[in-house]
mmCIF file of C-alpha atoms and ligand atoms in Angstrom:
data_model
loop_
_atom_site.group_PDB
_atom_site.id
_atom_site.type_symbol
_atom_site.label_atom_id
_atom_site.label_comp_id
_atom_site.label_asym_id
_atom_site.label_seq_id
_atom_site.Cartn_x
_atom_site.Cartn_y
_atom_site.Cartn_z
ATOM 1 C CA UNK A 1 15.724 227.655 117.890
ATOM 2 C CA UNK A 2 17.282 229.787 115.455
ATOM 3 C CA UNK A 3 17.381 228.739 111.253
ATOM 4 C CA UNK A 4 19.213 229.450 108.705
ATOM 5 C CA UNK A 5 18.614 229.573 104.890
ATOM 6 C CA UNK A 6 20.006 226.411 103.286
ATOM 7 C CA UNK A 7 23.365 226.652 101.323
ATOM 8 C CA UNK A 8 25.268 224.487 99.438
ATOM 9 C CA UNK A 9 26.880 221.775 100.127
ATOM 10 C CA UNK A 10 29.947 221.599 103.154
ATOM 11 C CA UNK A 11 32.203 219.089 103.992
ATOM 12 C CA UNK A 12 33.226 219.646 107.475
ATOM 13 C CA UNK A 13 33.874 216.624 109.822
ATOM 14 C CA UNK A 14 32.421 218.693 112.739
ATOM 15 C CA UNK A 15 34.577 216.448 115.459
ATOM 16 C CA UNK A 16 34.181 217.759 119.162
ATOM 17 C CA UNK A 17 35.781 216.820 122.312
ATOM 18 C CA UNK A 18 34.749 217.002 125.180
ATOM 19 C CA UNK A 19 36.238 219.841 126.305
ATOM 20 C CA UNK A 20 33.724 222.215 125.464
ATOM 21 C CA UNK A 21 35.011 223.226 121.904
ATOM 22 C CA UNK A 22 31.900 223.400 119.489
ATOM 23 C CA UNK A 23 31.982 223.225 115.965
ATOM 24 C CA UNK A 24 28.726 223.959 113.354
ATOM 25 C CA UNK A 25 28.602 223.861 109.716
ATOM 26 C CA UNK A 26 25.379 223.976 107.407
ATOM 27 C CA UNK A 27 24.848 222.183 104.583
ATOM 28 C CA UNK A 28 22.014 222.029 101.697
ATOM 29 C CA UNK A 29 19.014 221.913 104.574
ATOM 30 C CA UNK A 30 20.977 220.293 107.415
ATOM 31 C CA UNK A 31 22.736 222.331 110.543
ATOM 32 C CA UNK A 32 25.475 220.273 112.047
ATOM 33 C CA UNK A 33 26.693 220.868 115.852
ATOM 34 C CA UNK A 34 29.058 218.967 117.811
ATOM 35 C CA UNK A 35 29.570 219.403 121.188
ATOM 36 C CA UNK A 36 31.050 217.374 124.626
ATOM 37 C CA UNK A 37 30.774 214.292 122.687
ATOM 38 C CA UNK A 38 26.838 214.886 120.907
ATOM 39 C CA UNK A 39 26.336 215.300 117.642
ATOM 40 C CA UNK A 40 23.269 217.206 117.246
ATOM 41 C CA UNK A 41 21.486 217.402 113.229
ATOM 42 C CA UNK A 42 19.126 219.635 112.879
ATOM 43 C CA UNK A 43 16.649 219.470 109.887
ATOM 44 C CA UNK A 44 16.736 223.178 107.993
ATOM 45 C CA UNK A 45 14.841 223.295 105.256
ATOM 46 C CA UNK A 46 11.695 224.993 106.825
ATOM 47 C CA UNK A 47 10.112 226.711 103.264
ATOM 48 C CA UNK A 48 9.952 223.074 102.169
ATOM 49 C CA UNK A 49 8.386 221.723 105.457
ATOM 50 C CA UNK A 50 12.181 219.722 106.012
ATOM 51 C CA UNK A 51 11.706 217.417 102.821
ATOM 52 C CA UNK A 52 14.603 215.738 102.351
ATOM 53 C CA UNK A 53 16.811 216.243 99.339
ATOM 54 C CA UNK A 54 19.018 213.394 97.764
ATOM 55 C CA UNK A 55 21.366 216.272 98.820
ATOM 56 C CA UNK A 56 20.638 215.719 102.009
ATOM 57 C CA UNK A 57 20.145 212.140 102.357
ATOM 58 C CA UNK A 58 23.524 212.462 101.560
ATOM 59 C CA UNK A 59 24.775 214.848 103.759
ATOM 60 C CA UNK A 60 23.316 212.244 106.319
ATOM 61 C CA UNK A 61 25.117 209.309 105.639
ATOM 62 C CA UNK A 62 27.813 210.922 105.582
ATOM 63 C CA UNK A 63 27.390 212.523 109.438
ATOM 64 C CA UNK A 64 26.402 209.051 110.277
ATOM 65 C CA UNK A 65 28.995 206.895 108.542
ATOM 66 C CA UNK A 66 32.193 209.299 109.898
ATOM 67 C CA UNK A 67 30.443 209.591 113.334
ATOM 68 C CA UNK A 68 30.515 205.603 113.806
ATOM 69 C CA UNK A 69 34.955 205.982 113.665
ATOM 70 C CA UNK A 70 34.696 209.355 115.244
ATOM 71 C CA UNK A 71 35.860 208.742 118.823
ATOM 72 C CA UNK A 72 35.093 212.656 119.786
ATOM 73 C CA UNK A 73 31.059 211.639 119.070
ATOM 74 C CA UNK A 74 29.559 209.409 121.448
ATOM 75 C CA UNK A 75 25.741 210.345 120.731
ATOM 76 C CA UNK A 76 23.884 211.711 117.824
ATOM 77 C CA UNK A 77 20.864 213.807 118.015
ATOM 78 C CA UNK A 78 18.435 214.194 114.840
ATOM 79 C CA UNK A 79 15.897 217.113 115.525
ATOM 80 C CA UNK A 80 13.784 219.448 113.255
ATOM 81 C CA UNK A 81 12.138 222.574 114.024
ATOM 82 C CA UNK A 82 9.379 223.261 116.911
ATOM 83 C CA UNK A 83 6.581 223.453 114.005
ATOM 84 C CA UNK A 84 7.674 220.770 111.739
ATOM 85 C CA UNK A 85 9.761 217.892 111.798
ATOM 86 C CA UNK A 86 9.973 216.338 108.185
ATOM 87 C CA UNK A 87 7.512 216.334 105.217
ATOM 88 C CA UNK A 88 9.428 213.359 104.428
ATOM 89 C CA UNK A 89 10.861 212.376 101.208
ATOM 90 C CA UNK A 90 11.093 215.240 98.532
ATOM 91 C CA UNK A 91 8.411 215.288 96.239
ATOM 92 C CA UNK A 92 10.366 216.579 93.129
ATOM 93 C CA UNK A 93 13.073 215.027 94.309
ATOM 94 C CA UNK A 94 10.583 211.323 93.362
ATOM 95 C CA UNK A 95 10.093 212.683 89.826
ATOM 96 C CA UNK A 96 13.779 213.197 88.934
ATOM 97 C CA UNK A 97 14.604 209.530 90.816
ATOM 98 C CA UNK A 98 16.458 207.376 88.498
ATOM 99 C CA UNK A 99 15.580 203.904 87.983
ATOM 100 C CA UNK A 100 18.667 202.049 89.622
ATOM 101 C CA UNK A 101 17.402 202.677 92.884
ATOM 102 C CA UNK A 102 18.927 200.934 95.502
ATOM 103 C CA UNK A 103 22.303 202.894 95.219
ATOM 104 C CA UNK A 104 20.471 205.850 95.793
ATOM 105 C CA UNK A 105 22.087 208.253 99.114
ATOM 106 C CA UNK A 106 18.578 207.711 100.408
ATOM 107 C CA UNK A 107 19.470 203.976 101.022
ATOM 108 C CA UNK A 108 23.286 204.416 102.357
ATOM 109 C CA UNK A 109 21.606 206.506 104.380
ATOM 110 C CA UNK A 110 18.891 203.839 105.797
ATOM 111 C CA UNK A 111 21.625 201.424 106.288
ATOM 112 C CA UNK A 112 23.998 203.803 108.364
ATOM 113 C CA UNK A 113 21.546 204.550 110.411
ATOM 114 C CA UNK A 114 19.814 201.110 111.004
ATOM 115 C CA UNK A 115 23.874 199.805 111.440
ATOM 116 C CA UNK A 116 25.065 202.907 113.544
ATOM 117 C CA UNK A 117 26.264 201.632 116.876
ATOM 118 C CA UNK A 118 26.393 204.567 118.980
ATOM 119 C CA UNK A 119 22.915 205.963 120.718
ATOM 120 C CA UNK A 120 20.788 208.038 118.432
ATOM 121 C CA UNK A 121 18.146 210.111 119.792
ATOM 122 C CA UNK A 122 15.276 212.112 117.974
ATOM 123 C CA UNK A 123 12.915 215.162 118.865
ATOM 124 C CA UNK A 124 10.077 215.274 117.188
ATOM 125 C CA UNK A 125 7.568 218.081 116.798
ATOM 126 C CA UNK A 126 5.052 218.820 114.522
ATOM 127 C CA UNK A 127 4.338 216.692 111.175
ATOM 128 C CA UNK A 128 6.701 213.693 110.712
ATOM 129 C CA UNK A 129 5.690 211.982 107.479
ATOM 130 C CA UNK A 130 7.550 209.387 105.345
ATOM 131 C CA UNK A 131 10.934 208.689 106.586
ATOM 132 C CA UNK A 132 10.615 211.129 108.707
ATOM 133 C CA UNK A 133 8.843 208.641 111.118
ATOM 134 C CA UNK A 134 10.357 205.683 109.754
ATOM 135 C CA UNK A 135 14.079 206.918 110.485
ATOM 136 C CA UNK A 136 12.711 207.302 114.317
ATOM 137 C CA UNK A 137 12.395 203.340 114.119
ATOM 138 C CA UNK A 138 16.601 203.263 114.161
ATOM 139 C CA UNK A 139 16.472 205.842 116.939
ATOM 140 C CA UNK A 140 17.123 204.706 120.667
ATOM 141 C CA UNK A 141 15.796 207.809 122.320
ATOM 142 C CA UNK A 142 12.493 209.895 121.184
ATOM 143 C CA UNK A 143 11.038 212.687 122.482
ATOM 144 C CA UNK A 144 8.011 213.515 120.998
ATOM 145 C CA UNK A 145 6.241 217.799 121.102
ATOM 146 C CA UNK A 146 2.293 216.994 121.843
ATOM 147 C CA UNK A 147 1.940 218.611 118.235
ATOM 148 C CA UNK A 148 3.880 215.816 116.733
ATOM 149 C CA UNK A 149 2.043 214.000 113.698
ATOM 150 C CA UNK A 150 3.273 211.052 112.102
ATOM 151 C CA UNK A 151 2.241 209.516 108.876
ATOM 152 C CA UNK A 152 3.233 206.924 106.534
ATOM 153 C CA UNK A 153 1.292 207.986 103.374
ATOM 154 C CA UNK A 154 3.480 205.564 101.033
ATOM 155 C CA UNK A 155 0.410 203.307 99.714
ATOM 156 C CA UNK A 156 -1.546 206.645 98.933
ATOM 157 C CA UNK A 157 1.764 207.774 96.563
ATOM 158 C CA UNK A 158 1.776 204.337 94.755
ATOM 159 C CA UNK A 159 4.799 203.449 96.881
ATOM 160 C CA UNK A 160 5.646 200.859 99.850
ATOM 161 C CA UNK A 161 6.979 200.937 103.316
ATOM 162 C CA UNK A 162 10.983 201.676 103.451
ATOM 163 C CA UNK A 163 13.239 201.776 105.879
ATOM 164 C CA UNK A 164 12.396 198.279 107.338
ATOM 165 C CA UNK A 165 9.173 199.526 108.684
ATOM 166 C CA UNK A 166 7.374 196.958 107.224
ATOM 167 C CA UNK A 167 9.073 194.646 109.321
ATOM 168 C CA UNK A 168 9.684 197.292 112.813
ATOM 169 C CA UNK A 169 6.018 198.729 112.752
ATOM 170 C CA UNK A 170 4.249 195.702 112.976
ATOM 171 C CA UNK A 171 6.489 194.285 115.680
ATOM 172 C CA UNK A 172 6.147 197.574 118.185
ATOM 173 C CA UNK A 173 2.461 197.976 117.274
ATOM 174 C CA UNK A 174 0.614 194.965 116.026
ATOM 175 C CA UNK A 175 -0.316 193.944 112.525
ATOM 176 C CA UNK A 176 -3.856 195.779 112.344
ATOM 177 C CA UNK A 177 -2.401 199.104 114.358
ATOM 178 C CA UNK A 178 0.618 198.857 111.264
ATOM 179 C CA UNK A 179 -1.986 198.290 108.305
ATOM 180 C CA UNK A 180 -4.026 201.328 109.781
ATOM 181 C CA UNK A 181 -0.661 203.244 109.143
ATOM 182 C CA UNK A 182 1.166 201.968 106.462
ATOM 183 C CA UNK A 183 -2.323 200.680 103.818
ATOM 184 C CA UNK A 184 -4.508 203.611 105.044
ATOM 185 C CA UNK A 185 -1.977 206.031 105.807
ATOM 186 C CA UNK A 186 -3.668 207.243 108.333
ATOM 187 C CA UNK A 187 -1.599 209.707 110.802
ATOM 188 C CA UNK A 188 -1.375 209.013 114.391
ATOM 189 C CA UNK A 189 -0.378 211.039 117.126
ATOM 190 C CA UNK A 190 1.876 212.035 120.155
ATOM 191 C CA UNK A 191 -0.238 209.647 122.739
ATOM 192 C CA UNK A 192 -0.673 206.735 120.249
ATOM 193 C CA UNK A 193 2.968 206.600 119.578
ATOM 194 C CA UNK A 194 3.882 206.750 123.275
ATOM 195 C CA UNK A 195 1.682 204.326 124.155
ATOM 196 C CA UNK A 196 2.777 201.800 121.174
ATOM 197 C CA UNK A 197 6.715 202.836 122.642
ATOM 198 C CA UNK A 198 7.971 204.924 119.248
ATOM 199 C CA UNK A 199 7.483 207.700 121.773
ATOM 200 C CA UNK A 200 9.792 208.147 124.849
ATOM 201 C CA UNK A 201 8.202 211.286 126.926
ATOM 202 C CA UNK A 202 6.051 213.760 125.386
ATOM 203 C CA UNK A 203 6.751 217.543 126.241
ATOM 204 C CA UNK A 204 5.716 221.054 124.949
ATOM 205 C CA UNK A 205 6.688 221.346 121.613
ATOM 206 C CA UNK A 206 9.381 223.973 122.499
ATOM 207 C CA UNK A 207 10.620 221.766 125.281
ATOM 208 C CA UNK A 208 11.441 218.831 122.795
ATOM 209 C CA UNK A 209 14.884 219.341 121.377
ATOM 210 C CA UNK A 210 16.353 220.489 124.792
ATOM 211 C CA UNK A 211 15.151 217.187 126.373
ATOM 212 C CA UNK A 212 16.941 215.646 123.597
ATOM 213 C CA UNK A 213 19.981 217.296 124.285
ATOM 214 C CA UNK A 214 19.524 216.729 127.891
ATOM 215 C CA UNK A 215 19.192 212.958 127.480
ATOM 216 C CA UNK A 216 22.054 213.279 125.134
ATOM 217 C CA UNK A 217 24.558 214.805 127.867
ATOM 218 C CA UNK A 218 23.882 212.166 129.993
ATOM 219 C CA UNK A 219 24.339 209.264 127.811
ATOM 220 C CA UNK A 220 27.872 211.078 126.541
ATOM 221 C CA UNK A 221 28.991 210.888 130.059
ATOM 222 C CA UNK A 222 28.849 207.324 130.198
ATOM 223 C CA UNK A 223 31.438 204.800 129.275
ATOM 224 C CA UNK A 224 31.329 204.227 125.755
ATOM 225 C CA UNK A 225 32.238 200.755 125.750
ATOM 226 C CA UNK A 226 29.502 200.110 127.957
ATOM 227 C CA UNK A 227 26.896 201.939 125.656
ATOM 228 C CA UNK A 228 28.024 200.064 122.656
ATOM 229 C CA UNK A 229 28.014 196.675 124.061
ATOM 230 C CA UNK A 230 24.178 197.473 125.825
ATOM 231 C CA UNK A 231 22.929 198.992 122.121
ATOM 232 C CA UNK A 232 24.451 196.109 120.723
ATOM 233 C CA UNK A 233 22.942 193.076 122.634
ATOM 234 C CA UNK A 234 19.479 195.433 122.368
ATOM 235 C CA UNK A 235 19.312 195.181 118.437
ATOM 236 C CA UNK A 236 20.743 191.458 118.655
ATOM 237 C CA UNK A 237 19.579 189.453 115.749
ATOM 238 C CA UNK A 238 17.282 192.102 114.760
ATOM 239 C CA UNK A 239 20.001 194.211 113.030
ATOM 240 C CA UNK A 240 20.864 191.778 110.261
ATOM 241 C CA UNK A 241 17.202 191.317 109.584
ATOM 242 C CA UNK A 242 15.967 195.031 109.245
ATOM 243 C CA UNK A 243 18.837 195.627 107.103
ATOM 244 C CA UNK A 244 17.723 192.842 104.957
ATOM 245 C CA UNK A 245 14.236 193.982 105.009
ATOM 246 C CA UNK A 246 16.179 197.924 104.075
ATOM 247 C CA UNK A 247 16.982 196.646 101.197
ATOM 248 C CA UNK A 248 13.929 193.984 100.041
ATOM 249 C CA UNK A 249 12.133 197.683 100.257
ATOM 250 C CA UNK A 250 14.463 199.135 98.352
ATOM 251 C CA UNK A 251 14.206 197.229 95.438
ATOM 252 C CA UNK A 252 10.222 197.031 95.804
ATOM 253 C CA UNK A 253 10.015 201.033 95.746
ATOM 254 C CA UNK A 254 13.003 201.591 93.511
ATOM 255 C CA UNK A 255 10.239 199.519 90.867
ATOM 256 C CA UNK A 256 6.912 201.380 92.242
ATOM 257 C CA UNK A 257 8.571 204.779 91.550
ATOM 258 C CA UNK A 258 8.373 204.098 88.063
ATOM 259 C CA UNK A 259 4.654 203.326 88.288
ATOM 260 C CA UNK A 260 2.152 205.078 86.744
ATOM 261 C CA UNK A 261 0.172 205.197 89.965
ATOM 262 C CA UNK A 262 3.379 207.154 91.495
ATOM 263 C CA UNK A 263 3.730 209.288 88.602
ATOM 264 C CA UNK A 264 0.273 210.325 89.121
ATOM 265 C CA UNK A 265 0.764 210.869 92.842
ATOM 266 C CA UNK A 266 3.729 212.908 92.350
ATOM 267 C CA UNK A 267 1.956 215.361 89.758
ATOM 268 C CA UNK A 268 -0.746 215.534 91.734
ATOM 269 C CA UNK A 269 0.972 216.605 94.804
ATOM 270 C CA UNK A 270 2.987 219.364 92.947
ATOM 271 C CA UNK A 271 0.319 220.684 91.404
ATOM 272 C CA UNK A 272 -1.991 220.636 94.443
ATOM 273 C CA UNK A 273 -4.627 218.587 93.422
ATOM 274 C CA UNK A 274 -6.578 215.106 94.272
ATOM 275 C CA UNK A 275 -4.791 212.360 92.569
ATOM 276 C CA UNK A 276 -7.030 210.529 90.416
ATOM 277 C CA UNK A 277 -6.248 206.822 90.469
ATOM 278 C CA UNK A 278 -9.449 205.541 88.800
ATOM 279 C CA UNK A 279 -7.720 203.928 85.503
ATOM 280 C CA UNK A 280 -4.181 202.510 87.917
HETATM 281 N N1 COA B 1 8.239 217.446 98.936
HETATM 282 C C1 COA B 1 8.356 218.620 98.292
HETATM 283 N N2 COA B 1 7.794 219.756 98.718
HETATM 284 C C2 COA B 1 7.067 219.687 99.854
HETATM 285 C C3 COA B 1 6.894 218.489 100.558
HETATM 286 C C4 COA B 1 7.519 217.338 100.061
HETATM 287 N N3 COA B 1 7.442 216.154 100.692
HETATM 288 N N4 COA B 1 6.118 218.726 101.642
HETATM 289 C C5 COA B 1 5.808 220.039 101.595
HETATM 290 N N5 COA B 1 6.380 220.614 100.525
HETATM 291 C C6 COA B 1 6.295 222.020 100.107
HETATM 292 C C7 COA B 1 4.919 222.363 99.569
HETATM 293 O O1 COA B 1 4.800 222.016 98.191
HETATM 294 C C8 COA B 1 4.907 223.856 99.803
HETATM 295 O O2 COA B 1 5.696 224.446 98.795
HETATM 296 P P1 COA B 1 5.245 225.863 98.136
HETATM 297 O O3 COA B 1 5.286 226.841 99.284
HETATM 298 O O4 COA B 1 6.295 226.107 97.101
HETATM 299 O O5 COA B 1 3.863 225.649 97.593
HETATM 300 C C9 COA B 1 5.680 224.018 101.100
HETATM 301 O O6 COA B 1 6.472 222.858 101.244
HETATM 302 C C10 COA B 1 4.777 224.089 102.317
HETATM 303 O O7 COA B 1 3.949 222.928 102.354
HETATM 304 P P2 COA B 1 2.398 222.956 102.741
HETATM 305 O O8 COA B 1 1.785 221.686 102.267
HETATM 306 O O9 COA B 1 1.802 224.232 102.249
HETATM 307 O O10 COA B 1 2.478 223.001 104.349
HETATM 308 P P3 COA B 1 1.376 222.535 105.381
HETATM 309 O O11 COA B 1 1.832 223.056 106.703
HETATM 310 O O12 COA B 1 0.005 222.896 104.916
HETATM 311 O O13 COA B 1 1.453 220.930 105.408
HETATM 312 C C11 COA B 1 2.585 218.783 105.439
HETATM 313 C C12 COA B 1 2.631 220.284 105.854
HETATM 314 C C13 COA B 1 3.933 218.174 105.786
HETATM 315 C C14 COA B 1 1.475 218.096 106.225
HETATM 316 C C15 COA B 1 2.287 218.709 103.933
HETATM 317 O O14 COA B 1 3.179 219.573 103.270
HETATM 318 C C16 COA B 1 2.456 217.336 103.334
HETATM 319 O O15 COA B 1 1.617 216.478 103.513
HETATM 320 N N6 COA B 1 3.547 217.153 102.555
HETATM 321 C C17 COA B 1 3.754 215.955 101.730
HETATM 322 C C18 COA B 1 4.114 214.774 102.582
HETATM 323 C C19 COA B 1 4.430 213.579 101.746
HETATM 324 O O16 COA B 1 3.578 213.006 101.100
HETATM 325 N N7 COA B 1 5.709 213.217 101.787
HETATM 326 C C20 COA B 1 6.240 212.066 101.140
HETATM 327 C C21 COA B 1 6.261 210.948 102.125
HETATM 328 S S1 COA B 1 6.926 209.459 101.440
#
């Protein structure tokens, strides 16, 4: 899979048919393709370990919110590179968050995602930390490399769950498997998450985005009406109640950013050192 360097900000709509016509556009850290009816996102911001950027939060919602009316995208596809998925939420990006949180493009994001009504499918190689395993809880499809990593570190940066994990992890893997991950932070891998169901197939790591796309193809071929209906009934009551929980998070987080236990985290991290959270 070929990268390239982040630039700023585009705006194209990247529509495709399914006639074969492919469009691609970059934007700050995020490669957009869309082809015979997939829209395929690929995480680009590999000096940063694809941390995501307000910027590309963003860029996100935006893919997702226009590719819910877009009748020329029947499937989306969310993929990173073969060595690294997401280091999940920029780091920087924490310290410059202002305090009215919940209208942050982080959280129109969350919600786009968690609403979106067409299949979404993920590959995932490499370390997926933050959101970038708890966005794979609004995917329908994952295909996981056997290098993938995932972590949920948000206790051990003075923060909580987001992205209605604390109400989706417990339910796929029990309470005490969830407190393991989301009050220890302690990363799990490939085989646990298959086994738990987070994790459709596991592959070599090189394999893992053209499975996606593979999958993809096959679901774009099928009647959309059909899809949307079957996705539907699947969520069921669930839907309202994660997006609930989305933003009961929100508000939680928006307030533990401020901390002084997140503060500390944050310098810490930047400045490549232990935190010390002896006095918080
Ligand atoms: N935010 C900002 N910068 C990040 C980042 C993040 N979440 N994750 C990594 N980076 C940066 C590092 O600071 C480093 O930058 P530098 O080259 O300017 O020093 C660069 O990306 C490479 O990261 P590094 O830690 O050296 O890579 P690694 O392969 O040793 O480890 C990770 C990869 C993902 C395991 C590790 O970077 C990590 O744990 N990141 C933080 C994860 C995190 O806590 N995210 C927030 C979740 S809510």
């Amino acid at each position: 899979m070929s990268h390239s360097s982040p630039t700023s900000s585009t705006n194209s709509t990247n529509s495709a048919g399914s006639t074969g016509r492919a469009d691609k556009a970059e934007g700050a850290g995020i490669l957009r393709h869309a082809e015979n009816g997939v829209l395929t996102l690929t995480l680009s911001r590999l000096d940063k370990k694809n941390a995501f950027t307000q910027v590309m939060y963003g860029l996100f919602a935006d893919a997702f919110e226009q590719a819910a009316d877009d009748a020329a995208v029947r499937v989306v596809v969310v993929q990173g590179d073969v060595t690294v998925f997401s280091a999940g939420n920029d780091i920087a990006d924490f310290q410059q968050a202002p305090r009215d949180d919940g209208d942050r493009p982080v959280f129109r994001f969350l919600r786009a995602i968690a609403a979106f009504p067409k299949p979404v499918l993920a590959a995932v190689c490499g370390p997926a930390v933050g959101i970038g395993t708890t966005l794979l809880l609004h995917c329908d499809l994952v295909y996981a490399g056997d290098n993938a990593a995932f972590a949920l570190p948000f206790v051990n940066l003075g923060l909580c769950p987001e992205a209605g994990s604390s109400l989706l992890l417990p339910r796929l893997m029990g309470h005490q498997r969830a407190s393991e991950a989301l009050l220890l932070g302690e990363p799990f891998f490939a085989e646990a998450a298959q086994e738990v169901g987070l994790v459709n197939r596991i592959v070599p790591p090189q394999e893992a985005n053209a499975m996606a796309q593979i999958q993809a193809v096959k679901l774009a071929a099928k009647p959309l009406a059909a899809l949307l209906a079957t996705k539907r009934l699947l969520k069921g009551a669930q839907q309202a109640e994660v997006l609930a929980r989305i933003d009961e998070e929100a508000r939680i987080f928006g307030e533990l950013l401020q901390s002084p236990a997140a503060r500390e985290a944050f310098s810490a991290f930047m400045e490549k050192r232990k935190p010390d959270f002896s006095r918080l």
